Coordinates of C-alpha atoms and ligand atoms in Angstrom, one line a residue:
M366 CA 0.0 0.0 0.0
K367 CA 1.3 3.5 -0.9
L368 CA 1.1 6.3 1.7
I369 CA 1.3 9.9 0.5
F370 CA 3.2 12.1 2.9
K371 CA 1.4 15.4 3.9
G372 CA 3.7 17.1 6.4
K373 CA 5.3 16.9 9.8
K374 CA 4.9 18.8 13.1
N375 CA 7.3 19.2 16.0
L376 CA 5.7 18.2 19.3
T377 CA 8.7 18.4 21.7
S378 CA 12.4 19.2 21.1
D379 CA 12.9 15.8 19.4
I380 CA 9.4 14.3 18.9
W381 CA 7.7 14.7 15.6
K382 CA 4.4 13.7 14.2
F383 CA 4.3 12.7 10.5
D384 CA 1.0 12.9 8.7
F385 CA 0.0 10.9 5.6
E386 CA -3.2 10.7 3.5
K387 CA -5.4 7.9 4.6
P388 CA -5.9 5.6 1.5
N389 CA -9.5 4.9 0.5
G390 CA -10.8 1.9 2.3
F391 CA -8.0 1.8 4.9
S392 CA -9.3 0.9 8.3
Y393 CA -7.5 0.1 11.6
I394 CA -8.2 -0.2 15.3
A395 CA -6.9 2.5 17.7
G396 CA -3.6 1.2 19.0
Q397 CA -2.5 -0.9 16.0
Y398 CA 0.8 -0.5 14.1
V399 CA 2.1 -0.7 10.6
Q400 CA 5.4 -1.4 8.9
L401 CA 6.8 1.5 6.9
I402 CA 9.3 1.0 4.1
I403 CA 11.5 3.8 2.7
D404 CA 13.8 2.7 -0.1
D405 CA 17.4 3.8 0.4
S406 CA 20.3 2.1 -1.4
E407 CA 22.7 3.5 1.2
A408 CA 20.7 2.4 4.3
D409 CA 22.7 1.6 7.4
K410 CA 22.6 -1.9 8.9
R411 CA 19.3 -1.3 10.6
G412 CA 17.8 -1.3 7.1
T413 CA 14.8 0.3 5.4
K414 CA 11.8 -1.0 7.4
R415 CA 10.4 0.1 10.7
W416 CA 7.2 -0.6 12.7
F417 CA 5.3 2.4 13.9
T418 CA 2.1 2.6 16.0
L419 CA -0.5 4.7 14.2
S420 CA -0.7 7.5 16.7
S421 CA -3.7 9.0 14.9
S422 CA -7.2 7.8 15.8
P423 CA -9.4 5.9 13.2
S424 CA -11.8 8.8 13.7
E425 CA -9.4 11.2 12.1
N426 CA -9.0 12.0 8.4
D427 CA -5.2 11.5 8.3
L428 CA -2.9 8.7 9.3
S429 CA -0.1 9.8 11.6
I430 CA 2.9 8.3 13.2
T431 CA 4.9 9.9 16.0
T432 CA 8.6 9.3 16.6
R433 CA 11.8 10.7 18.1
L434 CA 14.4 12.2 15.8
V435 CA 17.7 12.3 17.7
E436 CA 20.8 13.9 16.4
E437 CA 22.6 10.6 15.7
H438 CA 19.7 8.9 14.0
S439 CA 19.5 6.0 11.6
T440 CA 19.4 6.4 7.9
F441 CA 15.7 5.4 8.1
K442 CA 14.9 8.3 10.4
G443 CA 16.9 10.6 8.2
D444 CA 14.9 9.5 5.1
L445 CA 11.7 10.0 7.0
A446 CA 12.7 13.5 8.1
K447 CA 13.6 14.4 4.5
L448 CA 10.2 13.4 3.0
R449 CA 8.4 16.2 1.1
A450 CA 4.7 16.7 0.8
G451 CA 3.3 14.5 -2.0
E452 CA 6.1 11.9 -1.8
E453 CA 5.0 8.3 -1.4
I454 CA 6.3 5.6 0.9
E455 CA 5.3 1.9 1.2
A456 CA 3.3 0.6 4.2
G457 CA 2.0 -2.8 5.3
E458 CA -1.4 -3.6 6.7
P459 CA -2.3 -2.6 10.3
E460 CA -1.6 -5.2 12.9
G461 CA -1.6 -5.9 16.6
E462 CA -3.8 -6.5 19.6
F463 CA -2.7 -3.7 21.8
V464 CA -6.2 -2.2 21.5
L465 CA -9.0 -1.2 23.9
P466 CA -10.6 -4.3 25.4
K467 CA -14.4 -4.3 25.2
T468 CA -14.8 -4.1 29.0
G469 CA -12.8 -3.6 32.2
K470 CA -10.9 -0.9 34.1
L471 CA -7.6 -0.1 32.5
L472 CA -4.1 0.9 33.7
W473 CA -2.0 2.4 30.9
I474 CA 1.8 2.7 31.6
A475 CA 3.9 4.5 29.0
G476 CA 7.6 5.3 28.8
G477 CA 8.4 8.4 26.7
I478 CA 7.5 7.9 23.1
G479 CA 5.7 4.7 24.1
V480 CA 2.6 6.8 24.6
T481 CA 1.6 6.7 20.9
P482 CA -0.9 3.8 21.1
F483 CA -2.6 5.5 24.1
H484 CA -2.8 8.8 22.2
S485 CA -4.6 7.0 19.4
Q486 CA -7.0 5.4 21.8
A487 CA -7.7 8.5 24.0
K488 CA -8.3 10.6 20.8
Y489 CA -10.7 7.9 19.6
L490 CA -12.6 7.9 23.0
L491 CA -12.8 11.7 22.9
D492 CA -14.0 11.9 19.3
K493 CA -16.6 9.1 19.9
E494 CA -17.6 10.8 23.3
E495 CA -17.2 7.4 25.0
T496 CA -16.5 7.1 28.7
R497 CA -13.9 4.6 30.1
D498 CA -12.2 4.0 33.5
I499 CA -8.5 4.5 32.6
I500 CA -5.5 5.6 34.5
L501 CA -2.6 6.7 32.3
V502 CA 0.8 6.8 34.0
H503 CA 3.4 8.4 31.6
G504 CA 7.0 8.6 32.6
N505 CA 9.2 11.2 30.9
R506 CA 12.7 12.7 31.4
S507 CA 11.4 16.2 32.0
P508 CA 8.2 18.3 31.5
K509 CA 9.4 19.5 28.1
D510 CA 9.7 16.0 26.8
I511 CA 6.0 15.1 27.4
A512 CA 4.3 14.5 24.1
Y513 CA 0.5 14.9 23.8
R514 CA 0.1 16.5 27.2
E515 CA -2.8 18.8 26.0
L516 CA -4.7 15.9 24.5
F517 CA -4.5 13.8 27.7
E518 CA -5.4 16.8 29.9
L519 CA -8.5 17.2 27.7
A520 CA -9.3 13.5 28.0
A521 CA -9.0 13.8 31.8
E522 CA -11.4 16.8 31.7
R523 CA -14.0 15.3 29.2
I524 CA -13.9 11.5 29.7
N525 CA -15.6 10.4 32.8
G526 CA -13.2 8.0 34.6
F527 CA -10.0 9.1 32.8
V528 CA -7.0 10.0 35.0
Y529 CA -3.8 11.4 33.6
A530 CA -0.7 11.1 35.7
P531 CA 2.5 12.3 34.0
I532 CA 5.7 11.7 36.0
V533 CA 9.0 13.4 35.3
E534 CA 12.5 12.8 36.7
N535 CA 14.1 16.2 36.0
F536 CA 12.1 19.3 36.8
S537 CA 12.2 22.8 38.2
S538 CA 10.0 23.2 41.2
T539 CA 8.9 26.6 39.9
T540 CA 7.3 25.2 36.8
W541 CA 6.4 21.6 37.6
T542 CA 4.0 20.7 40.4
G543 CA 3.1 17.2 39.2
K544 CA 4.5 13.8 40.1
T545 CA 8.2 13.3 40.1
G546 CA 10.7 10.4 40.0
K547 CA 10.5 7.0 38.4
I548 CA 7.5 4.8 37.8
D549 CA 8.3 2.6 40.7
E550 CA 6.0 0.5 42.9
A551 CA 5.1 3.5 45.2
A552 CA 4.2 5.7 42.2
L553 CA 2.1 3.0 40.7
L554 CA 0.2 2.4 43.9
E555 CA -0.3 6.2 44.4
C556 CA -1.7 6.6 40.9
A557 CA -3.7 3.3 40.8
P558 CA -4.4 2.0 44.3
D559 CA -6.9 -0.5 42.7
L560 CA -4.3 -1.8 40.2
T561 CA -5.1 -5.4 40.8
D562 CA -8.6 -4.8 39.5
R563 CA -7.3 -3.4 36.3
I564 CA -6.1 -4.7 32.9
A565 CA -2.6 -3.3 32.4
F566 CA -1.2 -2.1 29.1
V567 CA 2.5 -1.3 29.1
S568 CA 4.2 0.5 26.2
G569 CA 7.7 1.9 25.6
P570 CA 11.3 0.9 25.1
E571 CA 11.9 -2.8 25.2
P572 CA 13.9 -3.0 28.5
M573 CA 11.3 -0.9 30.3
V574 CA 8.4 -3.0 29.1
E575 CA 10.2 -6.2 30.0
A576 CA 10.9 -4.9 33.5
F577 CA 7.3 -4.0 34.2
K578 CA 5.7 -7.4 33.8
P579 CA 7.3 -9.2 36.8
R580 CA 6.9 -6.0 38.8
L581 CA 3.2 -5.9 38.1
V582 CA 2.8 -9.6 38.8
K583 CA 4.6 -9.2 42.1
M584 CA 2.1 -6.4 42.9
G585 CA -0.8 -8.8 42.3
V586 CA -1.8 -8.1 38.7
A587 CA -2.8 -11.3 37.0
A588 CA -0.2 -12.2 34.2
E589 CA -3.0 -12.6 31.7
N590 CA -4.1 -9.1 32.4
I591 CA -0.8 -7.6 31.4
H592 CA -0.4 -6.5 27.7
Q593 CA 2.8 -5.3 26.2
D594 CA 4.0 -3.2 23.3
W595 CA 7.8 -3.1 22.8
F596 CA 9.6 -0.4 20.9
P597 CA 13.0 -1.8 19.9
G598 CA 15.8 0.6 19.0
Y599 CA 15.6 2.9 22.0
E600 CA 17.6 0.6 24.4
D601 CA 20.3 3.2 25.1
D602 CA 17.9 6.1 25.5
F603 CA 15.6 4.9 28.2
S604 CA 17.4 3.4 31.2
G605 CA 16.2 6.3 33.3
P606 CA 12.8 7.5 34.4
Q607 CA 10.8 4.7 32.9
S608 CA 12.6 1.8 34.3
A609 CA 10.9 -0.3 36.9
N610 CA 13.9 -0.6 39.1
Ligands
LIG241 C1 5.0 -2.7 17.3 C2 5.9 -1.6 17.3 C3 5.4 -0.3 17.4 C4 6.3 0.8 17.4 N1 5.9 2.1 17.5 C5 6.7 3.1 17.5 C6 6.2 4.5 17.6 O1 5.0 4.7 17.7 N2 7.1 5.5 17.7 C7 8.5 5.2 17.6 O2 9.3 6.2 17.7 N3 9.0 4.0 17.5 C8 8.1 2.9 17.5 N4 8.6 1.6 17.4 C9 10.1 1.5 17.3 C10 10.6 1.8 15.9 O3 10.2 0.7 15.0 C11 12.1 2.0 15.8 O4 12.7 0.8 16.2 C12 12.5 3.1 16.8 O5 11.8 4.3 16.4 C13 14.0 3.4 16.6 O6 14.3 3.8 15.3 P1 15.7 3.7 14.7 O7 16.2 2.3 14.7 O8 15.6 4.2 13.3 O9 16.7 4.5 15.5 P2 16.8 6.1 15.9 O10 15.5 6.5 16.4 O11 17.4 6.8 14.7 O12 17.8 6.1 17.0 C14 17.5 5.5 18.3 C15 18.8 5.2 19.1 O13 19.6 4.3 18.3 C16 20.9 4.8 18.0 N5 21.2 4.5 16.6 C17 20.6 5.0 15.5 N6 21.1 4.4 14.4 C18 22.0 3.5 14.8 C19 22.8 2.5 14.2 N7 22.8 2.4 12.8 N8 23.6 1.7 14.9 C20 23.6 1.8 16.3 N9 22.8 2.7 17.0 C21 22.1 3.5 16.2 C22 20.7 6.3 18.1 O14 21.9 7.0 18.4 C23 19.7 6.4 19.3 O15 20.3 6.3 20.5 C24 7.7 0.6 17.3 C25 8.2 -0.8 17.2 C26 7.3 -1.8 17.2 C27 7.9 -3.2 17.1

C-alpha cells in the first residue's frame, strides 16, 4: 500500500508527528501499528523498514505516526525527516492487539514515546464521546519531553473516569507541580491503588516494558491481564525514568 506524505509537526524538542493521507478503504483499530518501508540504497545496517504505531485515531481523516528524531539517527529516520509533501512511501497492513478491550478498568503505563498507542485510543474515545475508566501513568525525562500532554489533559477533563498522571524525573519546582521520580511501585500504587482490579497495558522501550511485567505480577496483577507493546531501537535512550527498578 502506498502512503502519501502530507507534512510533519514538531511536538517536543525531538518528537515529531508525521501525517499521511489515509488511503481509500484503509481501516484500523486504535492502538494498531504498521510497517513503513522507505527505499534507500545507502541504508545503514538497521535497514529500510520500521514498525510504527498509528498515533492517529481511526476517527481522524489523516494517518499519523509519532517518533523521536535524535541527532545521531538511523538512515531510516533521516529519510523520514527528508520526506516532502506529495512523496510516497510503502506501508504494510495494520496489525496488533494492543487495543481497547471491550470491558474492564484499564491501567496504561507509557515510557516516553511509548505513549503513541494511548494517544490513538484516547483521541478515539474523545471523538466518539465514550467514557472509560482509565489511569494513564506516563514517565518522561522532563516536562518539556512530554508528548500529547494537552490531549491527555483534555481527556481527563472530558472522559468520565480518565485519570492522567505524567511523571518526570528532571524538573524545576517553579514550573512543575506534578508527580516526580520514576514509575516505581510506590508511584504505581499512588496513581492506581486498585491496580489489581485493572487490565494493564505497558508500552515503551523494550527494556522498560520487559521490566514491568514481573513487577506488576509481584504487585498482584494477573499475568493474563498484562499486555505489552515493545519499541526496539531505544535501548540506550531509556534506562532512566521509565525503568521499573
Ligand atoms: C509494534 C511496534 C510499534 C512501534 N511504534 C513506535 C512508535 O509509535 N514510535 C517510535 O518512535 N517507535 C516505534 N517503534 C520502534 C521503531 O520501529 C524503531 O525501532 C525506533 O523508532 C528506533 O528507530 P531507529 O532504529 O531508526 O533509531 P533512531 O530513532 O534513529 O535512534 C535510536 C537510538 O539508536 C541509535 N542508533 C541509530 N542508528 C543506529 C545504528 N545504525 N547503529 C547503532 N545505533 C544507532 C541512536 O543514536 C539512538 O540512541 C515501534 C516498534 C514496534 C515493534
